[in-house]
Tab-separated table of C-alpha atoms and ligand atoms in Angstrom:
chain	number	residue	atom	x	y	z
A	1	UNK	CA	-1.427	172.343	117.395
A	2	UNK	CA	1.782	171.108	118.964
A	3	UNK	CA	1.522	170.879	122.749
A	4	UNK	CA	4.357	171.514	125.170
A	5	UNK	CA	3.676	169.667	128.383
A	6	UNK	CA	4.983	171.388	131.514
A	7	UNK	CA	3.039	169.183	133.931
A	8	UNK	CA	4.662	168.479	137.318
A	9	UNK	CA	3.514	164.859	137.316
A	10	UNK	CA	2.484	162.569	135.800
A	11	UNK	CA	4.683	164.286	133.323
A	12	UNK	CA	6.190	164.430	129.880
A	13	UNK	CA	8.053	161.397	128.522
A	14	UNK	CA	9.948	161.163	125.225
A	15	UNK	CA	7.694	160.818	122.157
A	16	UNK	CA	9.774	157.827	121.000
A	17	UNK	CA	8.939	156.104	124.266
A	18	UNK	CA	5.206	156.672	123.779
A	19	UNK	CA	5.442	155.278	120.253
A	20	UNK	CA	7.308	152.154	121.265
A	21	UNK	CA	5.181	151.578	124.354
A	22	UNK	CA	1.955	151.827	122.372
A	23	UNK	CA	3.274	149.276	119.889
A	24	UNK	CA	4.073	146.898	122.756
A	25	UNK	CA	0.492	147.144	123.974
A	26	UNK	CA	-0.571	145.571	120.671
A	27	UNK	CA	2.357	143.265	119.930
A	28	UNK	CA	5.256	143.029	122.330
A	29	UNK	CA	8.693	142.039	121.038
A	30	UNK	CA	7.149	140.424	117.947
A	31	UNK	CA	5.528	137.600	119.937
A	32	UNK	CA	1.988	138.388	118.798
A	33	UNK	CA	0.810	139.168	122.310
A	34	UNK	CA	0.417	142.393	124.265
A	35	UNK	CA	2.839	143.178	127.067
A	36	UNK	CA	-0.315	143.588	129.166
A	37	UNK	CA	-1.353	139.939	128.799
A	38	UNK	CA	1.852	137.956	129.217
A	39	UNK	CA	3.240	136.472	132.408
A	40	UNK	CA	5.630	138.579	134.406
A	41	UNK	CA	7.662	135.371	134.626
A	42	UNK	CA	7.901	134.989	130.847
A	43	UNK	CA	11.380	135.279	129.402
A	44	UNK	CA	10.247	138.367	127.485
A	45	UNK	CA	9.279	140.244	130.637
A	46	UNK	CA	12.248	138.903	132.583
A	47	UNK	CA	14.428	140.547	129.939
A	48	UNK	CA	12.641	143.866	130.567
A	49	UNK	CA	13.233	143.651	134.318
A	50	UNK	CA	16.890	142.692	133.835
A	51	UNK	CA	17.494	145.560	131.434
A	52	UNK	CA	15.650	148.093	133.621
A	53	UNK	CA	17.805	147.191	136.620
A	54	UNK	CA	20.977	147.149	134.556
A	55	UNK	CA	20.209	150.584	133.091
A	56	UNK	CA	19.611	152.085	136.543
A	57	UNK	CA	22.989	150.750	137.646
A	58	UNK	CA	24.792	151.844	134.520
A	59	UNK	CA	23.287	155.340	134.349
A	60	UNK	CA	23.989	156.127	138.008
A	61	UNK	CA	27.288	154.242	138.180
A	62	UNK	CA	26.109	151.889	140.937
A	63	UNK	CA	28.483	149.184	142.100
A	64	UNK	CA	27.307	145.770	143.263
A	65	UNK	CA	27.005	147.294	146.740
A	66	UNK	CA	23.560	148.506	145.695
A	67	UNK	CA	20.229	146.774	145.147
A	68	UNK	CA	17.751	148.162	142.631
A	69	UNK	CA	14.043	147.590	143.226
A	70	UNK	CA	10.858	148.477	141.366
A	71	UNK	CA	8.109	148.646	143.983
A	72	UNK	CA	4.537	149.903	144.149
A	73	UNK	CA	2.771	152.331	146.455
A	74	UNK	CA	4.453	155.480	145.187
A	75	UNK	CA	7.051	157.611	146.900
A	76	UNK	CA	4.392	158.144	149.579
A	77	UNK	CA	4.693	154.532	150.738
A	78	UNK	CA	8.453	155.012	151.047
A	79	UNK	CA	7.816	157.846	153.536
A	80	UNK	CA	6.613	155.122	155.945
A	81	UNK	CA	8.497	152.066	154.710
A	82	UNK	CA	11.897	153.648	155.362
A	83	UNK	CA	11.425	154.420	159.076
A	84	UNK	CA	9.370	151.238	159.527
A	85	UNK	CA	12.354	149.174	158.404
A	86	UNK	CA	15.278	151.286	159.520
A	87	UNK	CA	14.378	153.580	162.417
A	88	UNK	CA	14.390	151.917	165.831
A	89	UNK	CA	12.378	153.296	168.737
A	90	UNK	CA	15.557	154.374	170.497
A	91	UNK	CA	17.265	155.709	167.397
A	92	UNK	CA	17.025	159.104	165.766
A	93	UNK	CA	16.849	160.051	162.111
A	94	UNK	CA	17.455	163.598	160.899
A	95	UNK	CA	15.041	165.224	158.483
A	96	UNK	CA	15.330	168.478	156.602
A	97	UNK	CA	11.975	170.093	155.948
A	98	UNK	CA	11.999	171.706	152.519
A	99	UNK	CA	8.348	171.491	151.597
A	100	UNK	CA	5.152	169.441	151.520
A	101	UNK	CA	6.830	166.164	150.551
A	102	UNK	CA	9.430	166.355	153.322
A	103	UNK	CA	6.700	167.312	155.771
A	104	UNK	CA	4.808	164.144	154.856
A	105	UNK	CA	7.949	162.036	155.239
A	106	UNK	CA	8.541	163.526	158.714
A	107	UNK	CA	4.988	162.740	159.779
A	108	UNK	CA	5.465	159.040	158.960
A	109	UNK	CA	8.901	158.779	160.594
A	110	UNK	CA	7.505	160.030	163.905
A	111	UNK	CA	5.415	156.876	164.224
A	112	UNK	CA	8.507	154.667	164.418
A	113	UNK	CA	11.361	156.393	166.187
A	114	UNK	CA	13.178	159.563	167.080
A	115	UNK	CA	12.706	162.155	164.374
A	116	UNK	CA	14.755	165.284	164.556
A	117	UNK	CA	13.901	168.080	162.145
A	118	UNK	CA	17.378	169.539	161.762
A	119	UNK	CA	16.350	172.506	159.652
A	120	UNK	CA	13.332	173.905	157.870
A	121	UNK	CA	12.638	176.672	155.387
A	122	UNK	CA	8.949	176.680	156.241
A	123	UNK	CA	8.933	180.231	157.602
A	124	UNK	CA	10.005	181.477	154.183
A	125	UNK	CA	7.428	179.369	152.359
A	126	UNK	CA	10.217	176.937	151.449
A	127	UNK	CA	11.958	179.364	149.111
A	128	UNK	CA	15.433	178.020	149.836
A	129	UNK	CA	17.360	174.949	150.979
A	130	UNK	CA	18.503	175.363	154.609
A	131	UNK	CA	22.274	175.314	155.134
A	132	UNK	CA	24.733	175.488	157.995
A	133	UNK	CA	22.785	173.414	160.515
A	134	UNK	CA	24.249	170.799	162.819
A	135	UNK	CA	24.100	167.144	161.789
A	136	UNK	CA	24.728	164.839	164.789
A	137	UNK	CA	27.082	162.005	163.815
A	138	UNK	CA	24.957	159.346	165.532
A	139	UNK	CA	21.846	159.778	163.386
A	140	UNK	CA	20.574	156.579	161.792
A	141	UNK	CA	20.151	158.429	158.519
A	142	UNK	CA	19.636	161.927	157.151
A	143	UNK	CA	16.522	162.324	155.001
A	144	UNK	CA	16.342	164.980	152.314
A	145	UNK	CA	14.049	165.727	149.394
A	146	UNK	CA	16.609	166.332	146.674
A	147	UNK	CA	14.257	168.391	144.528
A	148	UNK	CA	11.160	170.118	145.802
A	149	UNK	CA	8.656	169.716	143.013
A	150	UNK	CA	6.143	172.192	144.416
A	151	UNK	CA	8.445	174.997	145.551
A	152	UNK	CA	11.092	174.703	142.846
A	153	UNK	CA	14.164	174.308	145.037
A	154	UNK	CA	16.896	171.718	144.588
A	155	UNK	CA	20.007	170.568	146.430
A	156	UNK	CA	23.027	171.323	144.256
A	157	UNK	CA	25.359	169.784	146.813
A	158	UNK	CA	24.804	167.373	149.671
A	159	UNK	CA	24.988	168.368	153.346
A	160	UNK	CA	28.456	167.730	154.758
A	161	UNK	CA	28.141	164.578	156.879
A	162	UNK	CA	29.172	160.940	157.102
A	163	UNK	CA	25.644	159.925	158.087
A	164	UNK	CA	24.056	157.881	155.272
A	165	UNK	CA	21.714	160.052	153.250
A	166	UNK	CA	18.217	158.867	152.368
A	167	UNK	CA	16.832	160.899	149.499
A	168	UNK	CA	13.454	161.358	147.901
A	169	UNK	CA	14.576	161.935	144.304
A	170	UNK	CA	11.118	161.620	142.774
A	171	UNK	CA	11.425	164.759	140.705
A	172	UNK	CA	15.110	164.840	139.769
A	173	UNK	CA	16.215	161.223	139.466
A	174	UNK	CA	18.325	160.700	136.321
A	175	UNK	CA	18.536	164.454	135.700
A	176	UNK	CA	22.250	164.670	136.575
A	177	UNK	CA	25.102	162.564	137.933
A	178	UNK	CA	25.016	161.908	141.688
A	179	UNK	CA	27.613	160.889	144.248
A	180	UNK	CA	26.020	157.504	144.911
A	181	UNK	CA	28.319	156.444	147.710
A	182	UNK	CA	26.886	159.115	149.991
A	183	UNK	CA	23.476	157.464	149.970
A	184	UNK	CA	22.013	154.642	152.034
A	185	UNK	CA	18.755	154.673	150.128
A	186	UNK	CA	17.297	156.596	147.198
A	187	UNK	CA	13.662	156.456	146.159
A	188	UNK	CA	11.610	157.975	143.384
A	189	UNK	CA	8.047	157.672	142.187
A	190	UNK	CA	8.429	157.030	138.460
A	191	UNK	CA	5.903	159.544	137.195
A	192	UNK	CA	8.018	162.708	137.281
A	193	UNK	CA	11.209	161.978	135.419
A	194	UNK	CA	11.382	158.260	134.763
A	195	UNK	CA	8.168	156.728	133.510
A	196	UNK	CA	4.441	156.412	134.115
A	197	UNK	CA	2.766	156.296	137.527
A	198	UNK	CA	2.652	152.855	139.088
A	199	UNK	CA	6.183	151.983	140.061
A	200	UNK	CA	8.643	153.407	142.556
A	201	UNK	CA	12.345	153.018	142.088
A	202	UNK	CA	14.283	152.155	145.245
A	203	UNK	CA	18.059	151.990	145.308
A	204	UNK	CA	19.448	150.693	148.560
A	205	UNK	CA	22.979	150.030	149.680
A	206	UNK	CA	23.537	146.533	151.032
A	207	UNK	CA	25.171	147.735	154.253
A	208	UNK	CA	22.202	150.044	154.878
A	209	UNK	CA	19.790	147.188	154.207
A	210	UNK	CA	21.581	145.203	156.896
A	211	UNK	CA	20.535	147.824	159.475
A	212	UNK	CA	16.894	146.787	159.484
A	213	UNK	CA	15.485	147.167	163.002
A	214	UNK	CA	12.180	145.307	163.154
A	215	UNK	CA	9.992	142.716	161.526
A	216	UNK	CA	7.507	144.263	159.158
A	217	UNK	CA	4.755	142.890	156.879
A	218	UNK	CA	6.195	140.833	154.028
A	219	UNK	CA	5.274	143.294	151.299
A	220	UNK	CA	6.774	146.218	153.232
A	221	UNK	CA	10.075	144.463	153.838
A	222	UNK	CA	12.808	145.521	151.398
A	223	UNK	CA	14.464	142.126	151.769
A	224	UNK	CA	11.374	140.409	150.351
A	225	UNK	CA	11.818	142.271	147.098
A	226	UNK	CA	15.605	142.076	147.022
A	227	UNK	CA	15.480	138.312	147.262
A	228	UNK	CA	12.933	138.032	144.453
A	229	UNK	CA	14.271	140.648	142.034
A	230	UNK	CA	11.136	142.803	142.553
A	231	UNK	CA	8.961	139.833	141.527
A	232	UNK	CA	7.788	138.501	144.870
A	233	UNK	CA	4.313	139.285	143.598
A	234	UNK	CA	3.124	140.626	140.252
A	235	UNK	CA	5.112	143.768	139.546
A	236	UNK	CA	3.610	146.740	137.669
A	237	UNK	CA	4.802	145.362	134.351
A	238	UNK	CA	3.788	148.212	132.067
A	239	UNK	CA	5.164	150.949	134.320
A	240	UNK	CA	8.468	149.101	134.549
A	241	UNK	CA	8.558	148.532	130.787
A	242	UNK	CA	7.941	152.196	129.967
A	243	UNK	CA	10.500	153.248	132.593
A	244	UNK	CA	13.006	150.902	130.954
A	245	UNK	CA	12.345	152.503	127.558
A	246	UNK	CA	12.841	155.946	129.098
A	247	UNK	CA	16.139	154.863	130.647
A	248	UNK	CA	17.276	153.585	127.249
A	249	UNK	CA	16.433	157.035	125.917
A	250	UNK	CA	18.438	158.716	128.697
A	251	UNK	CA	21.386	156.521	127.786
A	252	UNK	CA	21.073	157.515	124.135
A	253	UNK	CA	21.207	161.212	125.180
A	254	UNK	CA	24.667	160.638	126.599
A	255	UNK	CA	23.458	159.341	129.950
A	256	UNK	CA	22.875	161.559	132.963
A	257	UNK	CA	25.796	163.807	131.993
A	258	UNK	CA	24.224	164.378	128.589
A	259	UNK	CA	20.781	165.201	129.969
A	260	UNK	CA	22.301	167.398	132.679
A	261	UNK	CA	23.833	169.657	130.014
A	262	UNK	CA	20.510	170.069	128.314
A	263	UNK	CA	18.684	170.518	131.626
A	264	UNK	CA	21.115	173.285	132.593
A	265	UNK	CA	20.655	175.030	129.241
A	266	UNK	CA	16.858	174.859	129.503
A	267	UNK	CA	16.848	176.150	133.087
A	268	UNK	CA	19.324	178.944	132.306
A	269	UNK	CA	17.168	180.136	129.435
A	270	UNK	CA	13.947	180.079	131.427
A	271	UNK	CA	15.326	181.673	134.601
A	272	UNK	CA	17.134	184.412	132.703
A	273	UNK	CA	13.946	185.205	130.778
A	274	UNK	CA	12.030	185.471	134.060
A	275	UNK	CA	14.797	187.589	135.673
A	276	UNK	CA	14.922	189.910	132.651
A	277	UNK	CA	11.179	190.472	132.610
A	278	UNK	CA	9.468	193.291	134.464
A	279	UNK	CA	6.251	191.403	135.240
A	280	UNK	CA	7.534	188.059	136.495
A	281	UNK	CA	9.863	186.891	139.237
A	282	UNK	CA	11.160	183.632	140.644
A	283	UNK	CA	10.786	183.508	144.455
A	284	UNK	CA	13.600	181.007	145.084
A	285	UNK	CA	17.116	181.775	146.391
A	286	UNK	CA	19.293	181.804	143.259
A	287	UNK	CA	21.743	179.141	144.395
A	288	UNK	CA	18.894	176.728	145.182
A	289	UNK	CA	16.902	177.044	141.991
A	290	UNK	CA	15.587	173.766	140.659
A	291	UNK	CA	16.574	172.665	137.183
A	292	UNK	CA	13.363	170.632	137.003
A	293	UNK	CA	10.521	172.763	138.365
A	294	UNK	CA	10.665	176.479	137.647
A	295	UNK	CA	8.223	178.641	139.570
A	296	UNK	CA	7.423	182.143	138.344
A	297	UNK	CA	5.003	184.560	139.917
A	298	UNK	CA	3.486	187.806	138.683
A	299	UNK	CA	3.920	191.046	140.554
A	300	UNK	CA	0.439	192.015	139.357
A	301	UNK	CA	-1.874	189.052	139.932
A	302	UNK	CA	-4.614	190.694	137.830
A	303	UNK	CA	-2.626	189.767	134.730
A	304	UNK	CA	-2.385	186.069	135.559
A	305	UNK	CA	-5.488	184.956	133.661
A	306	UNK	CA	-4.378	186.811	130.517
A	307	UNK	CA	-0.914	185.285	130.698
A	308	UNK	CA	-2.338	181.800	131.167
A	309	UNK	CA	-4.524	182.335	128.096
A	310	UNK	CA	-1.525	183.519	126.038
A	311	UNK	CA	0.567	180.530	127.099
A	312	UNK	CA	-2.269	178.120	126.380
A	313	UNK	CA	-2.746	179.659	122.938
A	314	UNK	CA	0.937	178.970	122.214
A	315	UNK	CA	0.498	175.297	123.161
A	316	UNK	CA	2.030	175.501	126.645
A	317	UNK	CA	0.109	173.102	128.841
A	318	UNK	CA	-0.093	172.686	132.648
A	319	UNK	CA	1.833	175.783	133.733
A	320	UNK	CA	-0.520	176.856	136.498
A	321	UNK	CA	1.358	177.018	139.790
A	322	UNK	CA	0.661	174.781	142.765
A	323	UNK	CA	-1.892	176.345	145.120
A	324	UNK	CA	0.657	176.677	147.927
A	325	UNK	CA	2.912	178.908	145.804
A	326	UNK	CA	0.508	180.457	143.294
A	327	UNK	CA	1.476	181.967	139.961
A	328	UNK	CA	3.022	179.585	137.484
A	329	UNK	CA	5.289	176.579	137.409
A	330	UNK	CA	6.966	175.031	134.395
A	331	UNK	CA	8.273	171.534	134.952
A	332	UNK	CA	11.084	170.967	132.504
A	333	UNK	CA	12.011	167.353	133.105
A	334	UNK	CA	14.488	165.420	130.966
A	335	UNK	CA	12.006	164.808	128.150
A	336	UNK	CA	11.180	168.515	127.659
A	337	UNK	CA	13.313	169.763	124.788
A	338	UNK	CA	14.891	173.166	124.373
A	339	UNK	CA	12.293	174.075	121.747
A	340	UNK	CA	9.472	173.743	124.285
A	341	UNK	CA	11.285	176.002	126.722
A	342	UNK	CA	11.939	178.526	123.925
A	343	UNK	CA	8.239	178.636	123.102
A	344	UNK	CA	7.415	179.391	126.742
A	345	UNK	CA	10.114	182.049	127.027
A	346	UNK	CA	8.775	183.740	123.887
A	347	UNK	CA	5.320	183.886	125.444
A	348	UNK	CA	6.825	185.427	128.595
A	349	UNK	CA	8.886	187.981	126.648
A	350	UNK	CA	6.010	188.965	124.341
A	351	UNK	CA	3.617	189.319	127.253
A	352	UNK	CA	6.156	191.406	129.112
A	353	UNK	CA	6.551	193.758	126.129
A	354	UNK	CA	2.817	194.214	125.784
A	355	UNK	CA	1.949	194.697	129.439
A	356	UNK	CA	5.214	195.563	131.177
B	401	PLP	C1	5.227	163.587	143.488
B	401	PLP	C2	6.161	163.476	144.621
B	401	PLP	C3	5.937	162.564	145.665
B	401	PLP	C4	4.701	161.696	145.752
B	401	PLP	O1	4.854	160.627	144.905
B	401	PLP	P1	3.741	159.479	144.822
B	401	PLP	O2	4.419	158.496	143.905
B	401	PLP	O3	2.517	160.086	144.246
B	401	PLP	O4	3.511	158.939	146.169
B	401	PLP	C5	6.869	162.484	146.668
B	401	PLP	N1	7.979	163.242	146.652
B	401	PLP	C6	8.227	164.120	145.670
B	401	PLP	C7	9.480	164.940	145.701
B	401	PLP	C8	7.324	164.257	144.622
B	401	PLP	O5	7.576	165.139	143.634
């Protein structure tokens, strides 16, 4: 039976990417060797790294003011690496707390310097993106989580400030065009919308990079990796290769503008189906709804097991909600097609007719 993968992460990637990546495990670029056994300094892998970086720049419209890095340690390492490099003891960074991932980023920042939580939606179980708070002009940076994977909220516009924005874009990178010049640093674990687990994309503006405040271990210093094109040590070659293939695929869809159109259509269909049902609801403020992670809860929790069984029978996989929200969550990243979303909406509508 065809499966529709709604997993929050590691997550769906295009089928074409899986096919090409599996071929490269056996024979990469026709050289008779696996991509897993060749040197990262071979010309074949160098070409992969060059193309991956070039695609990031092209897809997001990055000028030469930006450096593109493929690091390890996940987005979670960035929570610490950012303040370690950029937040001085006598400086303050602003953080907006929009859920578990922001909370973790705040915890790490506090070790290194002044950390001001400018706003939080915690009291409402993170069901919206805070707005209308004060952003002091002298902050070193403003940290946001652009899409909250667990709670299903997303920034649809940036806070109004001249302070450089640092954004955790793990779950919505390459899902839409962004105003790159507003950012000092962008980071994203690959495994949501870009590739397999194992690499973390970091995009950093050169003038932001110049604001480093302390000496840090070599591997945790952005400049180490900038100087060596992410090959100071052995990079996660396969994760970078598969990410590169996925970026090629994004480009073939019409780039981030092309995928945004499809993402909007998928989200519109799913949210309107939930809104029109009598059994389900989405707990998020309408203007902050995520186009990537759609949460939907049941008014009558006793029906949850039956709904999960019906969705599973239709091939919908990994829709159980995160424990901190409950109910269900469908992650509809770039690689999820409209057909998959239609299948899920049919299950919702049918279930609603039967039990509503
Ligand atoms: C998954 C996720 C993370 C954690 O990423 P790791 O690569 O596992 O460290 C951080 N932030 C967001 C928004 C996420 O969705």
